Coordinates of C-alpha atoms in Angstrom, one line a residue:
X1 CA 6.1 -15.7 -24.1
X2 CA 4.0 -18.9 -25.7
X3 CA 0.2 -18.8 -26.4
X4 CA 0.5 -20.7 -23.5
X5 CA 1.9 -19.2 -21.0
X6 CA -0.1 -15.8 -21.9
X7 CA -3.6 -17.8 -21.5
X8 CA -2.6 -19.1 -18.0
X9 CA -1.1 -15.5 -17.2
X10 CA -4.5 -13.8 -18.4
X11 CA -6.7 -16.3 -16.4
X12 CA -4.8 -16.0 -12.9
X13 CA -4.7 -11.9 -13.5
X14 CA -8.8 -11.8 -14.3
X15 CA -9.4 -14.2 -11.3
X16 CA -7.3 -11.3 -9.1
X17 CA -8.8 -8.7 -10.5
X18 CA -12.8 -10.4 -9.8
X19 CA -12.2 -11.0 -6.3
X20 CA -10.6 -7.5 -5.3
X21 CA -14.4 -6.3 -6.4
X22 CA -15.3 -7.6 -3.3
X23 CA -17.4 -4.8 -1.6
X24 CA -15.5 -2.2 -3.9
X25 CA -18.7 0.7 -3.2
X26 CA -17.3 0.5 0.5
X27 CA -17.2 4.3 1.5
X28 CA -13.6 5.2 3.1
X29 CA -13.9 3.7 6.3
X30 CA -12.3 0.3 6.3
X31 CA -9.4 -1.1 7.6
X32 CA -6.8 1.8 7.7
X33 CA -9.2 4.8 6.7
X34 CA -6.6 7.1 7.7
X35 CA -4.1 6.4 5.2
X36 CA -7.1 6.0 2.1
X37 CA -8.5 9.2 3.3
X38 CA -5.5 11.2 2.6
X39 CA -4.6 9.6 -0.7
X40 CA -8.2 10.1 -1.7
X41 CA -8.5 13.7 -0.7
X42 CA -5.3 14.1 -2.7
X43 CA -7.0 12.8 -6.1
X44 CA -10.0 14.6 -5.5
X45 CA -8.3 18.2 -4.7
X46 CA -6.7 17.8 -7.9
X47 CA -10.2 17.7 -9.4
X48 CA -11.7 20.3 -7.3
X49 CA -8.2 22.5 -6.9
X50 CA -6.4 22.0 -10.2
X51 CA -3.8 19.4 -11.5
X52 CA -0.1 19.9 -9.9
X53 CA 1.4 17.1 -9.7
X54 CA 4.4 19.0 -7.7
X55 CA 2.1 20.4 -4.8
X56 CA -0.1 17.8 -3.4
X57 CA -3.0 18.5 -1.0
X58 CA -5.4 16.9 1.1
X59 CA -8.5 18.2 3.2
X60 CA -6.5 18.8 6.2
X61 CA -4.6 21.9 8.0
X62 CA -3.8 20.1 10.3
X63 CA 0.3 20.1 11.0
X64 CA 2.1 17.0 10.0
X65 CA 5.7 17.2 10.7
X66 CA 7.9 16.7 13.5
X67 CA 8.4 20.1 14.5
X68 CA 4.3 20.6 13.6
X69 CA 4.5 23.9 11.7
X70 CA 1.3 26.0 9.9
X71 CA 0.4 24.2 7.0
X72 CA -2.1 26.6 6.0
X73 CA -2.0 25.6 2.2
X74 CA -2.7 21.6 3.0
X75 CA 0.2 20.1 1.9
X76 CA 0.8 16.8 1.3
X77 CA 4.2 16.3 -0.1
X78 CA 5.4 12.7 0.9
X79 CA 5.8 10.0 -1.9
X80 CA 5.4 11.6 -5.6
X81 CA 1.9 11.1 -6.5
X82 CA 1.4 9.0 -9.4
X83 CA -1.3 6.7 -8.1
X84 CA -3.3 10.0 -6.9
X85 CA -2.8 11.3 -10.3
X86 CA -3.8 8.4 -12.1
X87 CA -7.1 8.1 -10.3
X88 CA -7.6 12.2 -10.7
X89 CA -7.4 11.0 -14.7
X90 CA -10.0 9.1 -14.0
X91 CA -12.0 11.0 -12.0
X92 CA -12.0 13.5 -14.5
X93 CA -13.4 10.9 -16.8
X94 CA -15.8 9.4 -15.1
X95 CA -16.5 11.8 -12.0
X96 CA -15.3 11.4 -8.3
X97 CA -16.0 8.4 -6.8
X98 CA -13.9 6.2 -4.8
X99 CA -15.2 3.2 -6.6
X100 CA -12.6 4.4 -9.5
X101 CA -9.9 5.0 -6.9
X102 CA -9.9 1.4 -6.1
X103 CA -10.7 0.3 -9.5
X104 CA -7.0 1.9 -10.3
X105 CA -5.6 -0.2 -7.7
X106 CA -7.3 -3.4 -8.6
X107 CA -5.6 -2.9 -12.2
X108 CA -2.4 -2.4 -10.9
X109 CA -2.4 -5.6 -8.4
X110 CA -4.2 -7.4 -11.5
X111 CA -0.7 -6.3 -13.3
X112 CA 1.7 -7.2 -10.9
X113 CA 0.2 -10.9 -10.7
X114 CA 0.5 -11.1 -14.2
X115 CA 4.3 -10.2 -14.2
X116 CA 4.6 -12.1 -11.1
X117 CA 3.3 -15.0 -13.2
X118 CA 6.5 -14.4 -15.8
X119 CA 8.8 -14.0 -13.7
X120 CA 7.9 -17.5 -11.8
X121 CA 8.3 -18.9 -15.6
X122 CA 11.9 -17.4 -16.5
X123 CA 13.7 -18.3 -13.1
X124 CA 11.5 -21.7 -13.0
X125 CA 9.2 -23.6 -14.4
X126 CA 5.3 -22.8 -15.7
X127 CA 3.9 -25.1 -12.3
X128 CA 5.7 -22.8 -10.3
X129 CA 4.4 -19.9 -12.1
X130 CA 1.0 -20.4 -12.3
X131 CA 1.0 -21.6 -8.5
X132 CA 2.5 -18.5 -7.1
X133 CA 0.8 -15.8 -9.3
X134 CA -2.9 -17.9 -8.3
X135 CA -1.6 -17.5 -4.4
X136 CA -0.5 -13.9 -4.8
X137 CA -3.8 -13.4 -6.3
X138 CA -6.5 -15.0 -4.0
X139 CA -4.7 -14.8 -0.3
X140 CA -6.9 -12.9 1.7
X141 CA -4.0 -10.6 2.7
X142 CA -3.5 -9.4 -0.6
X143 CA -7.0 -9.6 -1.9
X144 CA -7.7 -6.5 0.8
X145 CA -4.6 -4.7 0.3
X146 CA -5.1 -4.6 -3.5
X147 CA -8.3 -2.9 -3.3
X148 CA -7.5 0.1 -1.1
X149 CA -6.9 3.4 -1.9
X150 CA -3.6 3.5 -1.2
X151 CA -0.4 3.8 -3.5
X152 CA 0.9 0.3 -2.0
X153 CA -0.6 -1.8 -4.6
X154 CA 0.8 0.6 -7.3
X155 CA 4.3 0.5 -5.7
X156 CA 4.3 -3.3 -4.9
X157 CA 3.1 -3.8 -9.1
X158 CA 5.8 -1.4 -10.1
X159 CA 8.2 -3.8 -7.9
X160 CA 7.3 -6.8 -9.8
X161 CA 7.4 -5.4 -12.9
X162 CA 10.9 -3.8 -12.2
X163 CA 12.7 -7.0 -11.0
X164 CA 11.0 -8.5 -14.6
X165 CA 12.8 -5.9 -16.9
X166 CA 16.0 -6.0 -14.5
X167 CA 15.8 -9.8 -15.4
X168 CA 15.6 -9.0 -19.2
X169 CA 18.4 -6.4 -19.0
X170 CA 20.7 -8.7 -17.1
X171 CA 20.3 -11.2 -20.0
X172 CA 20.6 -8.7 -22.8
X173 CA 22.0 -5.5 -21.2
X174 CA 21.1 -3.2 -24.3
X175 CA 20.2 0.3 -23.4
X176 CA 16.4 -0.3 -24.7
X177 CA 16.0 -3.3 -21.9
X178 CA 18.4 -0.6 -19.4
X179 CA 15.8 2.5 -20.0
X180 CA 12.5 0.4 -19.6
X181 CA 14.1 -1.3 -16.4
X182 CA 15.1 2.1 -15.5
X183 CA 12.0 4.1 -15.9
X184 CA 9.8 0.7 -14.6
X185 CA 12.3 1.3 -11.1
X186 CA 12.1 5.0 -11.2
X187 CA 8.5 5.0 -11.1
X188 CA 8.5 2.1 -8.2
X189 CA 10.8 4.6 -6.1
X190 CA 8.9 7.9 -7.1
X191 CA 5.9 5.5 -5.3
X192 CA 7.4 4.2 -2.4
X193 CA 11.3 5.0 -1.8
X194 CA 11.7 1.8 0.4
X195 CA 11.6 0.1 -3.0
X196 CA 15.6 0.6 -3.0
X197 CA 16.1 -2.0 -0.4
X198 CA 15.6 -4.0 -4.1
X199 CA 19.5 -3.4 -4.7
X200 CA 19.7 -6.2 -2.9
X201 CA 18.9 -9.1 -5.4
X202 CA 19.2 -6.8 -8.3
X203 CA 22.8 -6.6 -7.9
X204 CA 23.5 -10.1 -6.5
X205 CA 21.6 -11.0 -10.0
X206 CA 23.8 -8.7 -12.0
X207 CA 27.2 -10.4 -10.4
X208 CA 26.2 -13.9 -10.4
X209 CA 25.1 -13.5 -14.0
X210 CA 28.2 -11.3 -15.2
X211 CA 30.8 -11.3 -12.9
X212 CA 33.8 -8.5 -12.7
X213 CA 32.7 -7.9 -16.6
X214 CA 29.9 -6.1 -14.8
X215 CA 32.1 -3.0 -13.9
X216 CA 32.8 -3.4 -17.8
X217 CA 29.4 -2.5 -18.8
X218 CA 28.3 1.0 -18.9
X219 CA 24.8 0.7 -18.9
X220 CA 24.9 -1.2 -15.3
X221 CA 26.6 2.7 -13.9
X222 CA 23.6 4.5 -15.9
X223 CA 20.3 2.2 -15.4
X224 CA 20.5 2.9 -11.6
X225 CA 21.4 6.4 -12.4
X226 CA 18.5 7.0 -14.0
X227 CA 16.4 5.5 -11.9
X228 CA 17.5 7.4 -8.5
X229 CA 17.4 10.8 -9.9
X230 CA 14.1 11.1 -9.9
X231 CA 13.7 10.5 -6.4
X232 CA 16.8 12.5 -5.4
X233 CA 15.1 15.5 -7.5
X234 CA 11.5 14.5 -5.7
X235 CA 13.3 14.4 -2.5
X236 CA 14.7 18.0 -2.9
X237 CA 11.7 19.6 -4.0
X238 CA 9.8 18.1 -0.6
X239 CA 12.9 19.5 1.6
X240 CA 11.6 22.7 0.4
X241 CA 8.6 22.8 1.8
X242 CA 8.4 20.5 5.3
X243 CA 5.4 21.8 6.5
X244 CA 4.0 19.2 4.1
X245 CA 6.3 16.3 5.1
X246 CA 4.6 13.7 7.3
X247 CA 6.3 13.2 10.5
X248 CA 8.2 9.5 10.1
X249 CA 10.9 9.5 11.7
X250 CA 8.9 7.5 14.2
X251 CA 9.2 5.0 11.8
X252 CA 12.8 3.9 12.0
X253 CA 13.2 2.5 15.5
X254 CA 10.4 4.5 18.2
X255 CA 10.8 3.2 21.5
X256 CA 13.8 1.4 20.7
X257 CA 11.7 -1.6 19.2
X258 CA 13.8 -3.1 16.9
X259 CA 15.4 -6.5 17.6
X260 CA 13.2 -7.1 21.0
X261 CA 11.6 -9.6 21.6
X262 CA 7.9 -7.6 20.5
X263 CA 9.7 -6.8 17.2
X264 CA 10.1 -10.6 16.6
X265 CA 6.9 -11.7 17.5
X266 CA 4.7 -9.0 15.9
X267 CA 6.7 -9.5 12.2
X268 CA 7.0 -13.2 12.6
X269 CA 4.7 -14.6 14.4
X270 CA 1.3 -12.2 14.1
X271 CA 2.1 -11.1 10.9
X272 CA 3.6 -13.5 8.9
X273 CA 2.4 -16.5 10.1
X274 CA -1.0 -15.6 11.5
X275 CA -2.0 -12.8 9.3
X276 CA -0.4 -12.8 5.6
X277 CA 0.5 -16.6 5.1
X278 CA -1.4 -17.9 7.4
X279 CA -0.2 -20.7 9.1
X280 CA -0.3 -23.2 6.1
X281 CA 1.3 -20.8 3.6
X282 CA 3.9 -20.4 6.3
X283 CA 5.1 -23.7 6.7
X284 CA 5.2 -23.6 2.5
X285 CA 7.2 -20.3 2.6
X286 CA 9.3 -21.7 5.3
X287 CA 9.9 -25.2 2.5
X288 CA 10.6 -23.2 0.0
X289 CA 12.9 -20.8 1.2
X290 CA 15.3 -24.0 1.8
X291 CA 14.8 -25.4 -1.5
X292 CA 15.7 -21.9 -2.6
X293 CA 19.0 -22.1 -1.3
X294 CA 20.1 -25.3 -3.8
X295 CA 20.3 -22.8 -6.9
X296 CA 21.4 -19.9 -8.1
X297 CA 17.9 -18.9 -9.2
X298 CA 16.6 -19.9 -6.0
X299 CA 19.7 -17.8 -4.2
X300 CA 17.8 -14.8 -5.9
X301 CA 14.5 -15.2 -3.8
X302 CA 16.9 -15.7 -0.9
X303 CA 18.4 -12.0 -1.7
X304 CA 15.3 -10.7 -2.4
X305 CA 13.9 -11.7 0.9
X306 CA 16.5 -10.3 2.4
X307 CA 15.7 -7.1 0.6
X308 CA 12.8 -7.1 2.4
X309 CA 13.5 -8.2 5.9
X310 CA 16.3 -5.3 5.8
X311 CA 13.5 -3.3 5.1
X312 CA 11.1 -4.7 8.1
X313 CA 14.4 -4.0 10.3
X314 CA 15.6 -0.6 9.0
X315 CA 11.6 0.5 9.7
X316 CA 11.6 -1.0 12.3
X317 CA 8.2 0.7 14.1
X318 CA 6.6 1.6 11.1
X319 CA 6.2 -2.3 10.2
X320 CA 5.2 -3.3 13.9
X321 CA 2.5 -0.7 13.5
X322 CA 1.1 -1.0 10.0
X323 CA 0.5 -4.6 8.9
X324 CA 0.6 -2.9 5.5
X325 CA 3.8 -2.3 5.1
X326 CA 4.6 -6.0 5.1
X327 CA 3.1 -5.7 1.8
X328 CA 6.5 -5.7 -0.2
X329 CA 6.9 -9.8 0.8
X330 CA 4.3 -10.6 -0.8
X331 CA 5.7 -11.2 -4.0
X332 CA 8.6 -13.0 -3.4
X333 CA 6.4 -14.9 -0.5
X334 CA 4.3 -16.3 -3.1
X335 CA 7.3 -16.9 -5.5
X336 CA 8.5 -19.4 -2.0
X337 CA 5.0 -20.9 -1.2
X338 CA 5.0 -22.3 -4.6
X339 CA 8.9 -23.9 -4.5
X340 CA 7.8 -25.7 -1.2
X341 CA 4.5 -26.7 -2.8
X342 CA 6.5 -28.8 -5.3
X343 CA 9.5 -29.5 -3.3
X344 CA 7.3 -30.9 -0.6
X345 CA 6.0 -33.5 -4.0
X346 CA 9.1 -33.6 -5.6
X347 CA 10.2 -35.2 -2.3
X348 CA 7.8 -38.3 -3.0
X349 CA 9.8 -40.9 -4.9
X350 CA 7.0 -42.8 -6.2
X351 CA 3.6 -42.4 -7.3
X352 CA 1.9 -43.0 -4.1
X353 CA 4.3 -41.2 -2.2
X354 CA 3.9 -37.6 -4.2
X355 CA 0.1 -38.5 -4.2
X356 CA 0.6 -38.5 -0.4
X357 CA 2.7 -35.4 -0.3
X358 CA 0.6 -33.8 -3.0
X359 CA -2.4 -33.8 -0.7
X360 CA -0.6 -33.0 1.9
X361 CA 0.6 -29.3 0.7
X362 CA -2.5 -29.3 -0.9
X363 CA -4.1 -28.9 2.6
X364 CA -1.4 -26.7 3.7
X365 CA -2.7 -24.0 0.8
X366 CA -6.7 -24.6 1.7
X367 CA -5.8 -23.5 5.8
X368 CA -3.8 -20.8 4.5
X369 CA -6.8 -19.4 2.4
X370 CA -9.2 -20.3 5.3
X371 CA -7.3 -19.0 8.3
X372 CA -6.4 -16.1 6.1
X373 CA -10.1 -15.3 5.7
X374 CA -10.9 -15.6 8.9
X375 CA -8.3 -12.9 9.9
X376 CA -9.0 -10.7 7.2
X377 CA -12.8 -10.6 7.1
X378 CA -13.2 -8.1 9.0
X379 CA -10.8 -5.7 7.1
X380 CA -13.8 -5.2 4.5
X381 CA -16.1 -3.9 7.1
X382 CA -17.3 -0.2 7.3
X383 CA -15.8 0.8 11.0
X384 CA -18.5 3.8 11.9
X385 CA -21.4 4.0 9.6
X386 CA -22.3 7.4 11.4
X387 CA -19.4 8.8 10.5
X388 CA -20.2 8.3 6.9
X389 CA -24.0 9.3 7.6
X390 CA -22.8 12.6 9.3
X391 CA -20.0 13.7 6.6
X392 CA -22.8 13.4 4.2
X393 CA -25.1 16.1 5.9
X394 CA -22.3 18.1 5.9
X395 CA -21.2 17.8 3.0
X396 CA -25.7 18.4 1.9
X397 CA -26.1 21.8 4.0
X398 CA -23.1 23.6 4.6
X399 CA -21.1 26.0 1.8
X400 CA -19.2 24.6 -0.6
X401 CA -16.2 27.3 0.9
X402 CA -17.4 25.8 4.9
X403 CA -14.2 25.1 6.9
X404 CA -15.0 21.8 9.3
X405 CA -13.6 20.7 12.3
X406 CA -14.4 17.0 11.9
X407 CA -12.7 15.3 15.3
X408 CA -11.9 11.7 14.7
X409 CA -8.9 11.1 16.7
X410 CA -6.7 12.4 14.1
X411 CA -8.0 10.2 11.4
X412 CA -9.2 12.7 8.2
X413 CA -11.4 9.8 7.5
X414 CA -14.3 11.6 9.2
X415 CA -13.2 15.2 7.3
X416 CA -12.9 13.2 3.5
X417 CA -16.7 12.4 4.2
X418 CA -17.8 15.8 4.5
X419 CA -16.4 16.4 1.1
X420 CA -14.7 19.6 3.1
X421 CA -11.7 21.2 4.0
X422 CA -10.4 21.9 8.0
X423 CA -9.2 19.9 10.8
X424 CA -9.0 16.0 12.0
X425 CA -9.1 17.3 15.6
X426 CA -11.0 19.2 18.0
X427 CA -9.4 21.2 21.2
X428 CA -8.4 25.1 20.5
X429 CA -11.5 26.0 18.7
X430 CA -11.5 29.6 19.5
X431 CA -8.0 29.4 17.5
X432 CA -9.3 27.5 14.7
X433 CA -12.4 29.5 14.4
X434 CA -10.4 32.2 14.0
X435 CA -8.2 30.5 11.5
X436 CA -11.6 30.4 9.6
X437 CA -13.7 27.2 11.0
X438 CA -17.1 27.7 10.3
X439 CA -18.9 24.5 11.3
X440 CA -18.2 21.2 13.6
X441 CA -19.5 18.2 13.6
X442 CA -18.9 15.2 15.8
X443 CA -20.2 11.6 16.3
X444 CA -19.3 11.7 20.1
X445 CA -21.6 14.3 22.5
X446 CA -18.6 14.6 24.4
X447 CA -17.8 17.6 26.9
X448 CA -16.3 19.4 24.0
X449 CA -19.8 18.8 21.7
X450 CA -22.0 20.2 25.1
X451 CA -19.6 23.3 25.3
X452 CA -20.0 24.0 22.0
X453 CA -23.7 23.5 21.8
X454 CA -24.4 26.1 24.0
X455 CA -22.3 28.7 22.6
X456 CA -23.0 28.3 19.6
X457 CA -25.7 27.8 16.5
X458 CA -26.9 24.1 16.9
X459 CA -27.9 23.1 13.2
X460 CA -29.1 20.0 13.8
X461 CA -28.6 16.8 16.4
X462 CA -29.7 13.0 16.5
X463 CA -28.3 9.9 18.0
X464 CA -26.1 10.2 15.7
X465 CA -24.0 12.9 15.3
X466 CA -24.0 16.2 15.7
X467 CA -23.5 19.6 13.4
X468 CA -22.9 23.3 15.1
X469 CA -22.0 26.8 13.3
X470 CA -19.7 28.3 14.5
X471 CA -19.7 31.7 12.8
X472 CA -23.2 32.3 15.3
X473 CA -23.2 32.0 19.2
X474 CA -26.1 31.9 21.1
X475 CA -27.6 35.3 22.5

């Protein structure tokens, strides 16, 4: 790498780490609080609990998987946690605060742009990198998703960096370059195990690069070797205990969605165009994935997209349900805005004429950013400020040992606030009291609030929320 290329690299990554500081005090209670609340409670039992890296926890005993057994020791044993880990490193540092949590991610998106940026420069040219690591890094879509307290935007960085050192190992295939792509890829699965839909372009790469003389070349059999057992090992060790397995095989195809005419819409049209890309970024994406298909370079963003829309089919409710798990296109998505940026001017064949064209895609980024915005804004809000407001009495005047029933629709956002463990739902209280419940506390003075109110200790009650004992009933 030139001086450079490292100074253009370095500038794009600081810009994407300053504006994922963007309200980064926000308590837990943004866009998809469930899925931070979880990850959060994980880092911050391993504080509170002890480090095992092996045994994950959260807050909840509430039942996760299919067949909802007793999870009575709050397991959480779904993707290995390194991102949790990472932050409970921190935390131990610096003390809990979600501020760090997100800090960690914003590092690990500010990474991934920055080997985003070199990859754009090895397949292509500098333009192209600096254009698609400086969209990856300010579309609005991203800009939330790299801030949350989820392990997406360590998975999608541990992407990026693996398809860097797989291009490094396919041009020198040296067991150094195979063990640092393999550890980079073992990690990225460890994450997220979707990530090995990235087969895909990594072998089309290693053919097109080495032809039949890749079955030659022992260290093409080991690299992927090493970087599945991990997993495989990971993988067995959750088998043994599925009371802490989240229930996903929803995920797949529920209610038979995949390939009607919902699926299409919701990925394409709502997500895609108006959500991630934009409209403008769209029409750039859509550009540059037909210039793409002119090169043999360019054929690898075609094969890495269809890495990922493989992925978007094979889950295919989990992606009409979560907008973030579209998250994986967004590196190669910015790798095609940029190629139809400058094949849209390359078109011009004079001076006026790229001017013209120049302008033209120009404007076709600025409504990308602004529609983007616009969608997005609201992501940054905090959902239910009492919900915060009443976890924090909790979490002021009951026991540090106080088992909450915090009812929030099953989100354990509510629960994470109270700094406490117990349940994400209400209904069968006499069972969880005797499964050791001691208090409840609920924004909504619904039927279930009033019954309990009048059996039970009220501790206190406002427009707000309200806070019972249950280890006292009325005489």
């Amino acid at each position: 790498m030139t001086k450079k290329d490292f100074l253009i690299a370095l500038i794009i990554t600081v810009i994407c780490f300053t504006v994922r500081l963007y309200k980064i005090d926000n308590p837990i209670a943004d866009q998809h609080s469930f899925r931070q609340a979880d990850t959060a409670a994980v880092a911050r039992n391993f504080i509170k609990e002890g480090f095992n890296p092996l045994f994950p926890q959260s807050d909840s005993f509430t039942a996760l998987s299919e067949t909802q057994l007793p999870n009575p020791h709050r397991y959480f044993i779904n993707e290995f946690p390194f991102y949790n880990s990472l932050v409970a490193l921190v935390y131990r540092l610096k003390g809990i605060d979600p501020v760090y949590a997100r800090l960690v991610s914003i590092f690990f998106a500010s990474l991934g742009t920055f080997f985003l940026y070199l990859i754009g420069k090895k397949l292509f040219s500098t333009k192209v990198a600096a254009l698609a690591a400086l969209f990856y890094a300010v579309l609005p879509f991203n800009i939330y998703y790299g801030r949350v307290i989820m392990p997406d935007p360590t998975f999608i960085s541990l992407s990026i960096i693996s398809f860097y050192l797989l291009l490094r190992f396919v041009d020198k295939p040296n067991f150094i370059r195979g063990i640092l792509f393999s550890l980079a890829f073992a990690l990225a699965l460890l994450v997220k195990p979707y990530a090995i839909f990235l087969f895909i372009p990594f072998i089309y790469w290693v053919i097109a690069n080495h032809g039949f003389s890749t079955f030659k070349k022992p260290m093409f059999y080991i690299a992927p070797v090493i970087a599945m057992t991990p997993l495989l090992l990971w993988r067995y060790h959750a088998s043994l205990y599925p009371e802490g397995i989240f229930y996903s095989s929803w995920l797949l195809n529920k209610y038979d969605i995949r390939f009607t005419g919902a699926f299409f819409r919701w990925l394409i049209f709502d997500r895609m165009n108006r959500l991630i890309f934009a409209t403008g970024g769209f029409v750039l994406f859509f550009f540059g994935l037909v210039h793409s298909m002119l090169s043999k370079k360019g054929w690898l963003m075609v094969f890495w997209l269809l890495s990922v829309l493989t992925y978007f089919t094979v889950f295919a409710a989990g992606n009409v349900q979560h907008d973030y798990y579209q998250l994986p296109i967004m590196p190669v998505g910015a790798l095609l805005v940029s190629l139809g940026f400058f094949a849209i001017i390359d078109n011009g064949k004079n001076i006026f004429q790229k001017l013209s064209l120049g302008i033209l895609a120009s404007t076709l980024i600025v409504i990308s950013l602004a529609f983007g915005w616009y969608e997005v804004r609201g992501f940054f809000n905090v959902n239910d400020w009492n919900m915060v407001e009443a976890g924090k009495r909790v979490d002021e005047i009951t026991p540090q040992d106080a088992l909450v029933i915090a009812p929030y629709q099953t989100n354990p956002a509510f629960l994470y606030q109270t700094n406490r463990h117990g349940w994400t739902m209400g209904y069968d209280i006499e069972k969880k009291i005797a499964e050791g419940a001691t208090y409840y506390v609920s924004t909504s003075y619904d039927d279930e609030a009033r019954g309990l109110e009048k059996k039970y200790t009220l501790v206190e009650k406002n427009d707000k929320y309200i806070i019972i004992k249950l280890t006292e009933t009325k005489k």
